[in-house]
Amino acid sequence: MGFEIIQPGLLSTLQDEGRYGYRKYGVISSGPMDHFAHRSANILVGNSAGACALEMTLLGPSMLAKEDMIAALCGAETDAELDGIRVPMWRPFVIPKGSKLNVHYAVKGCRAYLAVSGGFKALPIMGSQSTYLRAGLGGYKGRALQAGDRLGVCEPQRLSTSEGFKRFQGEVSTYIRPHYEDNPILRVVWGNEAAHFTAESRSRFAEQSFRVTPQSDRMGYRLAGSQLNPVDGLAQGMVSEAVTPGTIQVPSSGQLILLMADCQTTGGYPRIAHVITADLPLAAQVKPGGTLRFRAISHQEAQEQLLRQAMNLRLLEVGVQARVRNQHG
Amino acid sequence: MTPFGYECRPLGDSGLVIQLGTSIEVSLLKQIRQLAVYLEKNRFEGFIELITAYTTITIFYDSMLVYSYNLAQNARGKARRNGITNSLLPYDIVLQHIETLMAQYVQQENESQMSELGNIVDIPVCYGGCYGPDLPDVAAYHQVSPEEIVRLHTSSVYPVYMIGFAPGFPYLGGLSERLATPRKSEPRTKIPAGSVGIGGAQTGIYPLETPGGWNLIGCTPLALFRPDAHPPSLLEAGDRVRFVSIPSEQFEQLRERKQDDGL
């Protein structure tokens, strides 16, 4: 049941909201690069926001549906089509049994998320279905999809509302979506080691563009740009401490590393800043070759943005549920 | 950094770092491990997980859960009693949780370290009346009954930090805030030996007749200073004192016995 994978795409992995509770054992959180698109897709098909969905990078898969499903596609703009008919994004749609979904390329952005009602089947490892690629754990056999794979789908929680999904009008408002751009400005808060950089370095950090090099992946983006160096002995490295997705490290080369979903749990490089959680989805949608800029905001504002985004998603959830129930009658 | 001196700072917008030391050392490792165990056992609403590093413990929390739970608590009036108001952002709420937990942890650590100190010495005390002429004033100052003052005074164990001021005079720690009473504005010229007093945040026992400004709440028939004994002081630094309330008949009995000892 579920899907048969015909072409797997460039890097397609199953991800739920992430693996939490095991950081102290060095186990990373993984999960979606763009948590906003991931959660939206799940909400649109009536799943809990953190359910297991498919993250598709740059070139998406083509897959054969073995059963009727309600699905949603969010994130990077794709030319996805179902048996030749263009698939709408940011709203639920029906995948009939026997049809072929072809996701194609990400026209704008980098990562798209396919959620199906009920969620994809994957054995939880340490409480999560997310794929930990480096360790070969979780998701679909601990790896990206390959041709011939069979993706199972769980029974939807609320079968009775499937009619409501089928007749769903409207899409996720652009008002609440992150301001996705090819070359976004990412808001950051200063890191603990920012004070060890000269004022001039910090200015350059906040003004100049940095290019996402091809040596960028789910673990982190290696950025090329203005070289930044700490002013004192911190160049030799500091005592290792916790890092998170969004942390921007400055190794002795002076070239920045923006840590992402599959990053390590601790690091010893100076941390000049952290991309705010609310803007991580923007970072996730930048392709290699794209550029980033950074803008420092206060810790307070960063929290406010995070809360606002979380509340918007909660409102989306309530709105979708209400609309689905209404249309069901 | 002193033991249990610590500083908190944010990690990005969804973490809190507790800085406990500045260099890699084994004693800090032990402290960090113990504290981590304590924090994991006492999770606040919204706590996700923590990790430890050489000199830090980092707390990861769910901002939305922390924020909305605090709002709900505030609506029920509980948070106001705990000192948390609804205008706080998640980091500030978590910081307050951590500060509360750290204070509790330090207290627990103190108590367990106390138990590793020296002997518990029970000091019988007759409270009030002619034995403790300032007991009514202390009670009035704290707006409780004299019996409550006695109950509070006898329900703690007091570590002896040092002996000084007069032979055998113990400086005791651990006086409850609810007993601390400012010294008398006019010190007495004569305080009977054995008087148990409260001066500010301290409590102690006068071993000899001396002038003094403490509030006298009771008297012990025991001799704290015995010139012929080895050691000459009943108490030593590191001992722990417990006060036991006795009636005046028993006081006179014990005092007679003391006089029979030729002291």
XYZ file of N, CA and C in Angstrom, chain A residues 183 208-216 221-226 255-256 286-294:
81
model
N 17.486 34.824 -2.158
C 18.637 35.358 -1.427
C 18.145 36.083 -0.186
N 27.418 42.011 4.698
C 27.840 41.402 3.454
C 27.048 40.148 3.132
N 27.127 39.783 1.845
C 26.466 38.565 1.379
C 27.399 37.391 1.516
N 26.814 36.246 1.802
C 27.596 35.015 1.876
C 26.962 34.009 0.929
N 27.801 33.299 0.185
C 27.293 32.365 -0.812
C 27.236 30.970 -0.203
N 26.134 30.263 -0.494
C 26.009 28.875 -0.044
C 26.778 27.999 -1.016
N 27.900 27.423 -0.563
C 28.755 26.629 -1.458
C 28.146 25.248 -1.696
N 28.619 24.530 -2.711
C 28.124 23.172 -2.953
C 28.412 22.213 -1.801
N 29.344 22.589 -0.934
C 29.658 21.713 0.211
C 28.649 21.980 1.338
N 27.388 22.023 0.973
C 26.343 22.319 1.944
C 25.334 21.196 1.905
N 25.465 24.471 6.156
C 25.850 25.165 4.937
C 27.237 25.745 5.136
N 28.160 25.439 4.246
C 29.460 26.120 4.270
C 29.329 27.365 3.409
N 29.568 28.482 4.023
C 29.369 29.753 3.333
C 30.697 30.321 2.885
N 30.698 30.942 1.716
C 31.892 31.616 1.228
C 31.642 33.111 1.295
N 32.634 33.832 1.778
C 32.448 35.272 1.852
C 33.558 35.907 2.636
N 33.252 37.075 3.133
C 34.218 37.846 3.896
C 34.775 37.018 5.051
N 35.775 31.260 7.422
C 34.599 31.059 6.571
C 33.489 30.419 7.413
N 32.309 31.014 7.329
C 31.234 30.628 8.236
C 30.626 29.276 7.914
N 17.191 27.889 0.540
C 18.247 28.465 -0.297
C 19.023 27.328 -0.937
N 19.126 27.372 -2.272
C 19.872 26.332 -2.983
C 21.357 26.633 -2.918
N 22.210 25.590 -3.066
C 23.642 25.865 -3.235
C 23.829 26.837 -4.401
N 24.653 27.838 -4.198
C 24.819 28.903 -5.186
C 24.045 30.153 -4.800
N 23.026 29.981 -3.983
C 22.273 31.136 -3.503
C 23.066 31.887 -2.446
N 22.574 33.066 -2.085
C 23.298 33.850 -1.080
C 22.414 34.129 0.125
N 23.094 34.416 1.212
C 22.426 34.759 2.463
C 22.992 36.065 2.969
N 22.153 36.793 3.703
C 22.661 37.921 4.490
C 22.067 37.786 5.877
N 22.689 38.461 6.813
C 22.250 38.347 8.195
C 21.901 39.706 8.768
